[in-house]
Structures are given as C-alpha cells and as structure tokens.
XYZ file of C-alpha atoms in Angstrom:
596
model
C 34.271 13.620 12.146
C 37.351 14.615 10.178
C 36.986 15.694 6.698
C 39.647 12.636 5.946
C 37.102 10.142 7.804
C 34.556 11.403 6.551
C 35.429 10.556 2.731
C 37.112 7.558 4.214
C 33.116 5.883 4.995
C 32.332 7.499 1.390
C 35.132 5.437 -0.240
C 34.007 2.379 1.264
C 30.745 2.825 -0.022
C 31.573 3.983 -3.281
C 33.474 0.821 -3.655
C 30.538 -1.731 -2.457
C 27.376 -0.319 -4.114
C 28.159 1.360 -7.805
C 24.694 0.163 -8.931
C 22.767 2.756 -6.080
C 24.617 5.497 -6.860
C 24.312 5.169 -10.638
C 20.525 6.181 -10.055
C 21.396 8.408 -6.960
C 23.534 10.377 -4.868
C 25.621 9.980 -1.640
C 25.154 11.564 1.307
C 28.789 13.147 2.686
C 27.160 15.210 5.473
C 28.808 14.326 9.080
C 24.970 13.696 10.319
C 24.020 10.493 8.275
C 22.393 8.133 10.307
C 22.995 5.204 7.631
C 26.691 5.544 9.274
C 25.692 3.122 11.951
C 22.655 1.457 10.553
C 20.501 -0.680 13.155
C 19.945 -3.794 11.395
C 16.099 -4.917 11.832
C 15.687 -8.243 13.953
C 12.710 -10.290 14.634
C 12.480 -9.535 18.123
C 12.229 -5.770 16.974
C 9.748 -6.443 14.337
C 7.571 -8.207 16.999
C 8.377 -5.440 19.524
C 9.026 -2.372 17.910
C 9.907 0.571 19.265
C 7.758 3.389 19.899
C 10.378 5.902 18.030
C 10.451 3.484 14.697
C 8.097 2.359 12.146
C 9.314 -0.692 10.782
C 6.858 -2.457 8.572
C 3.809 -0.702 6.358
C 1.055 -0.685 9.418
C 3.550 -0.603 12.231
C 3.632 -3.949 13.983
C 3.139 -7.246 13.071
C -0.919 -7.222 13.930
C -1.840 -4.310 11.685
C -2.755 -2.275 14.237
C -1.411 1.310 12.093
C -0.960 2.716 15.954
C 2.174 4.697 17.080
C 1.951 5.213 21.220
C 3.917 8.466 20.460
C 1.662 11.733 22.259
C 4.203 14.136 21.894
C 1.948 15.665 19.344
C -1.771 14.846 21.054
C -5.368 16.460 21.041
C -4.707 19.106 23.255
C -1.438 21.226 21.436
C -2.304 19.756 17.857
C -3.118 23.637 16.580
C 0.752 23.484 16.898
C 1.357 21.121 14.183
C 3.489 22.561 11.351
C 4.941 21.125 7.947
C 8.511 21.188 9.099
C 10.414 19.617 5.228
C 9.310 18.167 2.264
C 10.462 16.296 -0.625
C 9.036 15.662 -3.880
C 9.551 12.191 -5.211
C 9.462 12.826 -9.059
C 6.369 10.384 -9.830
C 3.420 10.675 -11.020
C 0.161 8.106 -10.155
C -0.954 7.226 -6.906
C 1.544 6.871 -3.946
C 0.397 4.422 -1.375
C 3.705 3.642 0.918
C 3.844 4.877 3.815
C 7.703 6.204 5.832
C 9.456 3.474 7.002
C 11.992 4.613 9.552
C 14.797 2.860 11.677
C 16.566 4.814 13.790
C 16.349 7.896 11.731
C 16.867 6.675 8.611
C 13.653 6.814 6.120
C 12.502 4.465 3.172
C 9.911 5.473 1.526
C 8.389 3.555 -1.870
C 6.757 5.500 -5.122
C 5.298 4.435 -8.097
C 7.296 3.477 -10.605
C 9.814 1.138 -8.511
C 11.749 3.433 -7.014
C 12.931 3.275 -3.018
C 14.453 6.805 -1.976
C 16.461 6.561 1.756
C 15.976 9.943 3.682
C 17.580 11.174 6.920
C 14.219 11.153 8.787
C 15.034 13.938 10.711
C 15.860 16.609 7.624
C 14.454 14.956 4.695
C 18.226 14.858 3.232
C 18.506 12.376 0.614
C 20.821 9.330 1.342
C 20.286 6.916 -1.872
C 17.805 6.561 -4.350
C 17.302 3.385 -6.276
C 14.723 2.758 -9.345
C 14.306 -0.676 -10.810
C 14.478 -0.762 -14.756
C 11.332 -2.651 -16.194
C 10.729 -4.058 -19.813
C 9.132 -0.760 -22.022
C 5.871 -3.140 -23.087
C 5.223 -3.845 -19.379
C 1.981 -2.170 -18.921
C 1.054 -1.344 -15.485
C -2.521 -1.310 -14.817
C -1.873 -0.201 -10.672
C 1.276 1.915 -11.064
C 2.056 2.047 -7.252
C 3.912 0.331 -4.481
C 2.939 -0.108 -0.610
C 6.111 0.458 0.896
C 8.914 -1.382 1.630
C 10.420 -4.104 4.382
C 13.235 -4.123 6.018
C 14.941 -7.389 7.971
C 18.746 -7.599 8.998
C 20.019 -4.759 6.551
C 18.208 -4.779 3.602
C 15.470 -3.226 2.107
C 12.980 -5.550 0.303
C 10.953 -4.323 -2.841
C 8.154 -5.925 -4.793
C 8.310 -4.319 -7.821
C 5.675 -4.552 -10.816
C 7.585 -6.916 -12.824
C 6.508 -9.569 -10.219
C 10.168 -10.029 -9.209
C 11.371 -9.171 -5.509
C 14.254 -7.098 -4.598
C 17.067 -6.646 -1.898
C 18.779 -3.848 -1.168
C 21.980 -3.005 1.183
C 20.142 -0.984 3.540
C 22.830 1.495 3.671
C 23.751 1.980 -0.143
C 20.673 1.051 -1.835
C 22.406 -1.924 -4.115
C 20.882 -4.670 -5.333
C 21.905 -7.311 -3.131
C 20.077 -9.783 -5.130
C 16.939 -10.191 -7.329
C 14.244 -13.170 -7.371
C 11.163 -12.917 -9.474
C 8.052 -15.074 -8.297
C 5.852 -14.950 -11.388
C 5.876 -13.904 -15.103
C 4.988 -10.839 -15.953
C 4.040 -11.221 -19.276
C 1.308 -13.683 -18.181
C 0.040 -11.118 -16.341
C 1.447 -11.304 -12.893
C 2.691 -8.288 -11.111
C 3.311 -7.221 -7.663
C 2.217 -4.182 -5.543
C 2.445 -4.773 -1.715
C 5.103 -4.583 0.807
C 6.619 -7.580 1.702
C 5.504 -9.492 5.229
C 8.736 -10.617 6.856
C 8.985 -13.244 9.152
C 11.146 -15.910 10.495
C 13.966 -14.818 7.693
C 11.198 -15.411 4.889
C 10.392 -12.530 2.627
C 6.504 -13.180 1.818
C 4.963 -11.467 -1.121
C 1.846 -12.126 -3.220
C 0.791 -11.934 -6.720
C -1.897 -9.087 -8.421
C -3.260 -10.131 -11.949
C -6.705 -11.728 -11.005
C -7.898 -9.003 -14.007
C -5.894 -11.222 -16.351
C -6.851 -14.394 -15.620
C -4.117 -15.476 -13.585
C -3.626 -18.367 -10.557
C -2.927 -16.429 -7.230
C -0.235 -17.341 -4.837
C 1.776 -16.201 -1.793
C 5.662 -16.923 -2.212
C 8.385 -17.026 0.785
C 11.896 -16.293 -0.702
C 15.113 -16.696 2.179
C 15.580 -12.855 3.208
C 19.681 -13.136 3.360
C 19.597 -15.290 -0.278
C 16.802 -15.096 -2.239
C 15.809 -18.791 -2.659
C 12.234 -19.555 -2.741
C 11.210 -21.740 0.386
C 7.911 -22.117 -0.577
C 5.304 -21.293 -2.896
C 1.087 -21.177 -2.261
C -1.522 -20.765 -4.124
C -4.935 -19.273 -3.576
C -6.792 -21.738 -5.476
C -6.310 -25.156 -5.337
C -5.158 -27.721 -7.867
C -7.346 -30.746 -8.505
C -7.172 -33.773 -5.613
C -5.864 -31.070 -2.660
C -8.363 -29.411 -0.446
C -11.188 -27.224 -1.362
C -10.591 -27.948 -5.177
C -13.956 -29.052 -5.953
C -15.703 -25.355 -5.487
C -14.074 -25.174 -9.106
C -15.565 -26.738 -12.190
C -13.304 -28.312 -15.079
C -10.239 -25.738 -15.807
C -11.273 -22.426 -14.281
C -8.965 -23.187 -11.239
C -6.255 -22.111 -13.536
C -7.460 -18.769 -14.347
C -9.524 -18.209 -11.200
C -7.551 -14.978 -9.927
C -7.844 -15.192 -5.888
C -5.305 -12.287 -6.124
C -3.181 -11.553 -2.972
C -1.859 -7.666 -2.951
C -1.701 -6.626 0.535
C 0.226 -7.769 2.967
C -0.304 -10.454 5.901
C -0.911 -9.589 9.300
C 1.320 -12.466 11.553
C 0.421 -14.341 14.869
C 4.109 -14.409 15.851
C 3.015 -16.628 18.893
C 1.484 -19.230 16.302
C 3.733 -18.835 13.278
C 0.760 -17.830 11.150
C 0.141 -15.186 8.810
C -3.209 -14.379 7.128
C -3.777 -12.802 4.120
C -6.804 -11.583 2.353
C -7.770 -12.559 -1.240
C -9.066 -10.916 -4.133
C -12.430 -11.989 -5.887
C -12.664 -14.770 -8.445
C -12.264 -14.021 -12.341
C -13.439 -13.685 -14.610
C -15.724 -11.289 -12.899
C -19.040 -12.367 -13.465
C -20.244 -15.335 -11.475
C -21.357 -17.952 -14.169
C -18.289 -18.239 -15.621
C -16.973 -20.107 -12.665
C -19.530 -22.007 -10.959
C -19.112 -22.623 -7.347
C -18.125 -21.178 -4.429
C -14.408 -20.792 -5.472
C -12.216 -21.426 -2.541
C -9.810 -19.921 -1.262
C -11.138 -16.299 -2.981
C -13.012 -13.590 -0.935
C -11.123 -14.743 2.131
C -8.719 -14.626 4.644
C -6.096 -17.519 4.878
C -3.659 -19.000 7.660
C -0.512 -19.910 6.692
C 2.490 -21.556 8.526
C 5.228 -19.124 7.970
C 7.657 -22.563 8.360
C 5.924 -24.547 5.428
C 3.377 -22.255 3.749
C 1.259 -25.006 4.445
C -2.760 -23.963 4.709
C -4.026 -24.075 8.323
C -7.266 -22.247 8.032
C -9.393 -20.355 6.265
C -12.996 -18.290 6.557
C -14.198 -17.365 3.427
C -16.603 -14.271 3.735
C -18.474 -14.478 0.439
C -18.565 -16.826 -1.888
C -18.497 -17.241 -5.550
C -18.467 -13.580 -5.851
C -20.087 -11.300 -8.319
C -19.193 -7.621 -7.714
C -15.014 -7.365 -7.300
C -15.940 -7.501 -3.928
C -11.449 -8.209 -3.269
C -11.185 -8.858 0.056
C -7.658 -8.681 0.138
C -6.799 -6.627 3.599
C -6.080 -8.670 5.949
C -7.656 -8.602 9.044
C -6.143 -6.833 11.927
C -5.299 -9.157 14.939
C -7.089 -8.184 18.039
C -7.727 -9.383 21.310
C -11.745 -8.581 22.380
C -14.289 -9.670 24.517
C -17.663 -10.773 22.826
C -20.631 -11.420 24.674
C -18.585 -11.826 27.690
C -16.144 -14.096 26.080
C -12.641 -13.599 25.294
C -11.675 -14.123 22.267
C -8.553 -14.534 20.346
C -9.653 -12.583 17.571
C -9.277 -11.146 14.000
C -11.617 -8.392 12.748
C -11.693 -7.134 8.935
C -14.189 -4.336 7.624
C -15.167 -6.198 4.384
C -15.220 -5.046 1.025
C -18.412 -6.376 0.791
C -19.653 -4.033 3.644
C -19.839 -6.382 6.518
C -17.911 -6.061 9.801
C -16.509 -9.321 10.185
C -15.242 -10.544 13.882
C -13.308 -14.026 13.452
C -11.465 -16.184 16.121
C -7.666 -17.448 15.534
C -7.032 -21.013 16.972
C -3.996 -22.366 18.420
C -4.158 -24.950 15.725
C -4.538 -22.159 12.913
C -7.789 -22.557 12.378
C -10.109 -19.770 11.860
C -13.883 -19.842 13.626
C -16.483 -17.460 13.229
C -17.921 -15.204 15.722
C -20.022 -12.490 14.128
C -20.940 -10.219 11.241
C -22.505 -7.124 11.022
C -23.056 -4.474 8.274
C -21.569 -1.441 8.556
C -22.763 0.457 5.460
C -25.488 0.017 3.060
C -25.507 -3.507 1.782
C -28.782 -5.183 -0.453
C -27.019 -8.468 -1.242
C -26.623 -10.265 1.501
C -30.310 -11.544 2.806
C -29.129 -13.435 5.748
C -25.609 -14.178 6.919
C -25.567 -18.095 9.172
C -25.187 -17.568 12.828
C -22.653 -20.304 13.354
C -20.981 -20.420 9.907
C -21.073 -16.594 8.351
C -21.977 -17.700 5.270
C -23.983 -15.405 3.679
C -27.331 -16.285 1.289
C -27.701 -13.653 -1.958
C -30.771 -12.070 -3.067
C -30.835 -12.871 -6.892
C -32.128 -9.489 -7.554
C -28.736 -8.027 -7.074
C -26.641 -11.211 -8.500
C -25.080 -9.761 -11.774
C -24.155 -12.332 -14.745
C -22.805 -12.999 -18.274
C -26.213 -10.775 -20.015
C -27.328 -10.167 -16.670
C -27.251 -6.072 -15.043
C -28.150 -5.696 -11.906
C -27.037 -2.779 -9.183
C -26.037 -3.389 -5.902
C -24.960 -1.793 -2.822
C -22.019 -1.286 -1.595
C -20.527 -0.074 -5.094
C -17.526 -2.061 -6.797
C -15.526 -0.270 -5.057
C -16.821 -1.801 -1.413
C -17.979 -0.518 1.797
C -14.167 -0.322 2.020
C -11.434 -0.777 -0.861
C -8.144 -1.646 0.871
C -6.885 1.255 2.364
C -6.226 -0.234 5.940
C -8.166 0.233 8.941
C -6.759 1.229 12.222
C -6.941 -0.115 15.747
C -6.018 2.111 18.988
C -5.163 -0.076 22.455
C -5.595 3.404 24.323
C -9.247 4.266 22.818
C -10.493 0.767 22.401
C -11.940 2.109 18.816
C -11.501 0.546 15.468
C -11.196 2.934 12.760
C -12.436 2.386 9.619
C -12.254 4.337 5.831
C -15.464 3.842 4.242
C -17.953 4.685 1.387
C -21.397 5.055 2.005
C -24.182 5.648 -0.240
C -22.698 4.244 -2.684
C -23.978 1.320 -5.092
C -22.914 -0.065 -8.756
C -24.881 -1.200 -11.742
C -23.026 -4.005 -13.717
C -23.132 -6.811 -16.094
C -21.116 -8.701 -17.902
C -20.954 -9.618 -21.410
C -19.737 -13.284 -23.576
C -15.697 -14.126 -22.627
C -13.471 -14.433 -25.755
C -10.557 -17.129 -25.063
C -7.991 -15.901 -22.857
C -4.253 -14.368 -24.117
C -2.113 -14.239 -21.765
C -1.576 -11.169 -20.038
C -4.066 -9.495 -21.672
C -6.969 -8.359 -19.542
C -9.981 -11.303 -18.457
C -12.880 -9.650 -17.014
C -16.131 -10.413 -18.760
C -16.933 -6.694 -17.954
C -16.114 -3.938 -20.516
C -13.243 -1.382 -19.064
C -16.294 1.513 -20.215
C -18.966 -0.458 -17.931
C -16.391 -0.615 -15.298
C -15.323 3.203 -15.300
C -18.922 4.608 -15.336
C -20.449 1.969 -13.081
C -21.523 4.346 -9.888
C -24.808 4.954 -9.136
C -25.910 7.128 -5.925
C -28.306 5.772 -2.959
C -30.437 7.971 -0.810
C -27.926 9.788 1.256
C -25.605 10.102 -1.455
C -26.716 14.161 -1.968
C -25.404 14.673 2.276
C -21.850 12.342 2.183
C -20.322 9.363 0.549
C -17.296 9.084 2.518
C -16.632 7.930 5.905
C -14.458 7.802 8.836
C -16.423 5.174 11.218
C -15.210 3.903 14.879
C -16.193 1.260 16.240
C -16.275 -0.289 19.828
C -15.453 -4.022 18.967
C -17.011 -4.972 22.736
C -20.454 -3.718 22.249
C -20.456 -4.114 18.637
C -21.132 -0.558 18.528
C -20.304 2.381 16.214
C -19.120 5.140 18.639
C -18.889 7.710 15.653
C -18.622 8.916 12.258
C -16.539 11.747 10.701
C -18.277 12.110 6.733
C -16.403 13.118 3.831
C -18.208 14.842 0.529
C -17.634 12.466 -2.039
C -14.565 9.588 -1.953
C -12.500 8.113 0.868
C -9.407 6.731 -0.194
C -7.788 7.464 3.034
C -5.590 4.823 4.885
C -5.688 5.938 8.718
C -2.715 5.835 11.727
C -4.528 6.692 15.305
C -1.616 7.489 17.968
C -1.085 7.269 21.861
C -2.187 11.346 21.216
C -5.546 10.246 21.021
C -5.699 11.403 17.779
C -6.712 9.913 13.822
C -4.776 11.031 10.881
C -6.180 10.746 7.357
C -6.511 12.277 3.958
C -8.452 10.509 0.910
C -10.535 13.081 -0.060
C -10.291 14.833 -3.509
C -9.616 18.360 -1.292
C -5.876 17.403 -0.699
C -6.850 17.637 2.873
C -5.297 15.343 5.437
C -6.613 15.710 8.563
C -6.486 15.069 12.540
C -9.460 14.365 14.439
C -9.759 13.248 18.100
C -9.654 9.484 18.388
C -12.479 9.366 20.921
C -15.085 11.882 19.472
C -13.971 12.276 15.647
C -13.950 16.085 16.340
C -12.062 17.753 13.488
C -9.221 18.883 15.346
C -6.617 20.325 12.527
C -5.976 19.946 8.640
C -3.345 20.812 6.182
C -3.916 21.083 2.465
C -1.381 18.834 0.095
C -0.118 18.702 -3.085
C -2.113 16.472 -4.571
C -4.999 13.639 -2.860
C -3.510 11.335 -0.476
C -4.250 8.003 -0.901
C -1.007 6.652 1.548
C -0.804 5.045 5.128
C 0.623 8.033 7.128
C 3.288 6.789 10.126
C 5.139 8.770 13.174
C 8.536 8.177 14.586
C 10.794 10.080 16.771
C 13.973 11.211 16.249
C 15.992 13.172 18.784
C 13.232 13.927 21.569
C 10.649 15.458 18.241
C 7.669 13.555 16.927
C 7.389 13.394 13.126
C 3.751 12.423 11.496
C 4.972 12.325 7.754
C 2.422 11.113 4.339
C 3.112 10.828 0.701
C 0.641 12.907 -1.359
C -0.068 11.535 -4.589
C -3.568 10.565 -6.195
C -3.588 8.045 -8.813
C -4.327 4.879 -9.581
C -8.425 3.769 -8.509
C -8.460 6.885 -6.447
C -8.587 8.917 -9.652
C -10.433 5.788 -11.690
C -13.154 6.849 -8.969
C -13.672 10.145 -9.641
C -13.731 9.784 -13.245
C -16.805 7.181 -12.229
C -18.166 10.023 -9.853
C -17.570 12.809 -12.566
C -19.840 10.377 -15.128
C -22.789 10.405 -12.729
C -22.570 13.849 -10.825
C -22.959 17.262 -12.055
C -19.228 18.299 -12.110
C -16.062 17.562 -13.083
C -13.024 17.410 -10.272
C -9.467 17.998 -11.127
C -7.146 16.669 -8.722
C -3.355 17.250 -9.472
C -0.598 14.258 -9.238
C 2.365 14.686 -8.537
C 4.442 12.651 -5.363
C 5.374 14.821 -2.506
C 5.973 13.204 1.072
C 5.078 15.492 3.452
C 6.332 15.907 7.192
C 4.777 17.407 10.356
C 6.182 17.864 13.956
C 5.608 20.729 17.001
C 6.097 24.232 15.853
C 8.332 24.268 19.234
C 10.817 22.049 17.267
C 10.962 23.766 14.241
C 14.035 26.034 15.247
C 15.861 22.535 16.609
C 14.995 20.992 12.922
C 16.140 24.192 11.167
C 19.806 24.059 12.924
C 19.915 20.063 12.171
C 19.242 20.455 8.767
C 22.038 22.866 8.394
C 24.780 20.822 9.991
C-alpha cells in the first residue's frame, strides 16, 4: 500500500471516530487487519471458525474448546511466549482474547477495551469508559467483550452497555440498564443473539432486584427486560414473603449459554439476599438456578432451581454448558453445571424450554445436603449446617463453592468435562440483626470481617485444596484429578491438541496438562495470578494460546481468608499483562511480521 493510501484509510478514520483516539492511538502500519474487518454474523457465532474466538467461551454452548492441534500433547515442550502487552490495570483480569480474523479485543478492569493485531500484539485502539468518581466498585473487572455485525459490546460497571465501531473503537451508542447508585453494576460479557445484546445485573450484595435485559445490537433500544425474581400475581412469586421480592438479589453476572435451535438462553443466578436465610423465608424463586429464556420475548420458559432458599452465597450464576450425553442408555438433550454448592448437576433441555432433571452427584466435600429427590433434585438440608440471623454454623464446600464461577470446560474429542474446583475447603458463618436498607450501600446481614476470615480447613486440606477434576458425563465417572496447593481460580480452554490450559494458582503458573490423563505436560510462570478464560486462534498457518494475567478481585479476597487461617502470608503481585504463546518453529515468522 502506498504511503498516500495508506494515510488516505487513516483520514477516514480520523474523521469518523475522534472519541477512540482521544483515549488511544491509531495504527498506520500497512499490516492492520481492522483494514478489512469481518463483521460477526449469526451464522458465524453459531458456527465459528476454528481460527476465531468470537464470544468469551468460544461458541454459543460454553463448551471453552478450540479444535486447533497445531500446538498438541506431543510437541507442547515447544511452546514459547512469542509477545506481550501490559494493559495498565490493576485488580483482577477475567476476559479472555476475543479474535476475528486477526484482530484482538481484549477487556480489563477498569472499563477499558484495547484492539490488538492478534498476530503481533500491535495496538490498534484503545477505549476506556469514564465513570462517576463516588462509584465504588466492589468487583473491579470485566469478562470480555462481544462482538455482532461490527461492533464491540461492553458492560461496563456503571450498569450501562456500550457499542463500539469495531474498527475505531467509538462509541457508537450508550444504553444503561440499571442505576448505579442503587447499587446495580455490570461485569459479564454480553450474550448476543438474534440482534439482541443480553446482559445481566450484579448488586445482589446491595439489596437489589436481578434482571436480564436485551437491548437492539445496531440501536440500543431495550426489547425487553426480566427479572430474576418475580413480582407479586406472576409465577413463582409466592416463594417470597411480604416485600423481600424487591431486595431479593437473584444476581445474574455471567453470561448465557444459547440453544440456537430453540431460541433459548439460560443463565445462572446468584443466591438470595440478604444472605442469611431467615430474612427471606421461602424457597426464593428464580435464585440458585438456571433459567430459559426466549431470546424473541424474554419470556420465562423453564427453570430448575438447584438449592433453595439458600444460606451460604452458594451463586450459582455459571450457566450450564449445553451438552449432548447418553445417561443410563438414554440420550439426552442435556445441560450439565458443576454447582457452587458442590453438586454435579446433569439437566435435560426440552423442545418446549422446559428444563427436567436427570441427576446429581457431589463432586467435592459437601455436609449440607442430606438427600437430593430422585425425580425432582431438590435437595433436603441438615439443620446442623443451616446458618441464620444469631445462628454460626460451618459448612462444606466453603463460601466460596465447590466451584466459584470460573467456567468449566467440555472437549467433543476426549469426551471429558473439566472442572476448576476447591476441595477441602469449608466456611464458618453467621449472620447478625439487618439495619434498614440505603440504597446502594451494602445488604448482607454478614459483617465484611466475618466474610473475609470465614475459611476453615477439612481433613485433606494439609495435602491440596485446589482441583482440576474430569469427568466422563456417560458413566458419571471422574476419570482424573490434577491438585493444586491452596486456591483454584483458574477458568480452563481444552483444545483439539488434547490438551487443558489453566492457571489460578497463587504461583503465577499457567499450565498444560494432557486432556486425557491430566499429566502435567508444560508451565510458564506469569506476571501476576491468572484468574482469566485463556482462548486460541490462528492467524496465518500459527496457533496462538494467549491469557491475561492479573489477580484481583475474590481471587486475592481468598487468600487474605487463607492467610487468616494458615501459617503464612502470600504475596501475589497485580498488575494486567496478556500473555501469548505459539510453536517456537514460528517464532522467526512472528519476529519478521511484527517488523513489517
């Protein structure tokens, strides 16, 4: 490209997007790929190619697969760091790369978006959305973008949702979906789906109503608005007594996994609040659960609610992964979610929406749950381990669940399902006489002091805490575990390599192991903990694996909790760097790229 063309496409972008490069800087280089952007179409987000990674688990299902081997079990001692970038945030980065044809979004905390050439790590834009000074944000982090035609959607923490030209990084237009000063804030990356932008509400901690919101992708309207809890006279509403619906939380701050086939989406929810049980009597619908909603209407087509009127922040807001298995010589239709609550949950999706269960089973230490029904899943408590208002009790798992909601992974090739979990692990908590709510000030019925020194270690504790598990969904078996020290915190991404990648741990390690064994196969030592879903993409003929490092946010709230409890103290620096890994045989190809 001439130099003359080449400030001719700068001009033009210059004049369309002022606000982007305000907070960044323009790419001039003849190698941009944002030169002929690939705008993002249903059909790709419900077949995406194996060189992209276009939404925050990779496809629609939640899978957090990439059929990419180029990089596999047997030449992984090849792997190299190949570029870097630092993103200039501190707190805990959770997003994971989003690429499209070689061009690279990646989210930080802080609500900033930062577009990379995904093959050098050159910077193309960088946008950061201004929030009011007095907005405090108790989970300073984002979960990564979405992209649909050519924007870039973000949900930032002032609860309001953004679009951005894809190739500029301007606001294209803004739409918030909650007040922030009530409390409400947002945290997840957007679900998109039949041109609706989908994003739901955090804030349960401060008393607030939950809801998922669809906004037009190309406008911004708001088609439709749901809430978590239900209003008095609809569905469900009498699990609430008098006006606690209003303040019930039901929080919704991870993304929806989509039956593209049905129309449906299903989202996890958060646990009830205030925390402590008797404050809300009943079993609190539609909390602790995974809902079905049509993507058309938002109206509710199913539920399954795994426990109920909860007691120990037991959020169940991942959502589960859509999977296909056979059970007891069945087929089945199915969704599968490794609770918070430490049961591995196996569900059925109807054609109608509906939601049926098929079985439970624990996967790590639990002592609440006596008996779970055969033909409904709902579980009976043992009082003993019930906390309430004056009441302290402990209980296994921990707060902090079998699994917190770092996503779980599911590889086609290996059958397995991977999951990140703590074991060993309980909590001793109570809660203590509610003053009247503020709004947005925080609504537990736990103090924050109670709530930061609340572990307490089980037999087993002394050997590991942390786990990778995998899990044959058609036996109901676990095939193996990899154990980690103390925490995992890890989101995983298993590829067509027959490999798992993960980090979590308060080493900085992030680590491949072989999919079908959980051999330790390589590791690399970060920056700072990673606590982000890692993705792969290709870009001419070299596979990338690339992670943000950056610990933060109830990663470090944890080992402030372990420090309390545990002879030592662990110092584990922040700081946001995304790192990026391909083939040492590629290196010299990347090298002579990045210098063009």
């Amino acid at each position: 490209m001439s130099l003359a063309k080449r400030f001719g496409v700068l001009a033009v972008a210059l004049a369309v997007a002022p606000s982007a490069f305000a907070v960044g800087e323009a790419t001039g280089a003849k190698s941009n790929p944002l030169t002929n952007y690939n705008p993002v179409t249903e059909d790709r987000l419900q077949n995406p190619e194996a060189e992209n990674w276009l939404q925050w688990r990779g496809n629609y299902e939640g899978w957090t697969y990439s059929s990419l081997d180029q990089i596999n079990a047997d030449n992984i001692d090849d792997l190299v760091p190949v570029w870097s970038y630092s993103t200039g945030e501190l707190e805990g980065h959770q997003a994971p790369p989003i690429v499209n044809d070689g061009v690279m979004f990646i989210s930080t905390p802080n609500n900033q978006v930062i577009a990379l050439n995904a093959e050098t790590g050159e910077e193309l834009w960088r946008y950061k959305k201004e929030i009011p000074e007095e907005l405090f944000q108790l989970h300073p982090t984002n979960r990564g973008v979405g992209l649909y035609g050519d924007k870039v959607y973000l949900a930032a923490t002032d609860a309001c949702l953004v679009a951005l030209d894809a190739k500029t990084g301007a606001e294209s237009w803004v739409t918030c979906v909650a007040d922030w000063q009530d409390g409400y804030y947002m945290t997840l990356s957007p679900l998109i789906a039949k041109g609706k932008v989908m994003v739901g509400v955090s804030g349960g901690e401060y008393g607030i109503r939950g809801h998922i919101t669809a906004v037009d992708a190309e406008t911004g309207k708001i088609e439709w608005k749901t809430h978590t809890i239900p209003a008095p006279g609809e569905p469900g509403s009498d699990t609430w007594k008098g006006d606690a619906w209003k303040t019930g939380g039901a929080s919704v701050w991870i993304a929806g996994t989509y039956d593209s086939d049905l129309g449906v989406a299903f989202y996890g929810t958060g646990n009830g609040g205030p925390w402590m049980p008797d404050t809300r009597p009943g079993d609190n619908l539609y909390a602790n659960s995974v809902v079905a909603l049509d993507v058309e209407t938002g109206d509710l087509k199913g539920y399954h609610q795994y426990h109920h009127n909860d007691a120990w922040d037991w959020d169940e807001v991942s959502p589960p992964v859509i999977i296909d298995y056979e059970h007891k010589g069945k087929k089945i239709k199915g969704l599968v979610h490794a609770g918070r609550n430490g049961v591995l949950w196996t569900l059925e999706r109807n054609k109608d929406g509906s939601i049926d269960f098929v079985d439970a089973e624990k996967y790590v230490k639990q002592n609440v749950f006596k008996s779970i029904d055969p033909k409904t899943g709902r579980p009976t408590y043992d009082p003993a381990h019930v906390p309430g208002t004056g009441k302290t009790v402990t209980f296994c798992p921990s707060l902090w669940g079998g699994k917190d909601w770092p996503p779980e992974a599911y590889n086609p090739k290996t059958g397995l399902f991977y999951i990140p979990a703590h074991e060993n692990l309980c909590s001793e908590m109570g809660g203590v006489k509610l003053e009247p709510r503020k709004s947005g000030e925080l609504y537990i019925g736990v103090p924050i002091a109670d709530i930061l020194t609340n572990i307490r270690l089980a037999d087993g504790a002394e050997d590991h805490i942390g786990e990778i598990q995998a899990w044959d969904l058609k036996k109901g078996e676990k095939v193996w575990q990899f154990n980690l020290k103390e925490m995992n915190w890890g989101p995983i991404l298993t590829t067509g390599g027959n490999l798992v990648f993960s980090g979590g741990s308060n080493d900085r390690m992030f680590r491949a192991l072989d999919a079908r064994t959980g051999e330790k196969l390589w590791q690399y030592r970060a920056n700072s903990g990673i606590t982000a879903v890692p993705s792969s993409w290709m870009v001419n003929g070299t596979q990338f694996i690339g992670v943000q490092a950056g610990w933060g946010v109830d990663a470090q709230r944890m080992q402030g909790a372990f420090d309390a409890v545990m002879d030592h103290t662990t110092s584990v620096p922040q700081g946001g760097v995304l790192h990026v890994f391909a083939l040492k045989k590629n290196a010299k190809k990347l090298m002579d790229a990045a210098a063009r």
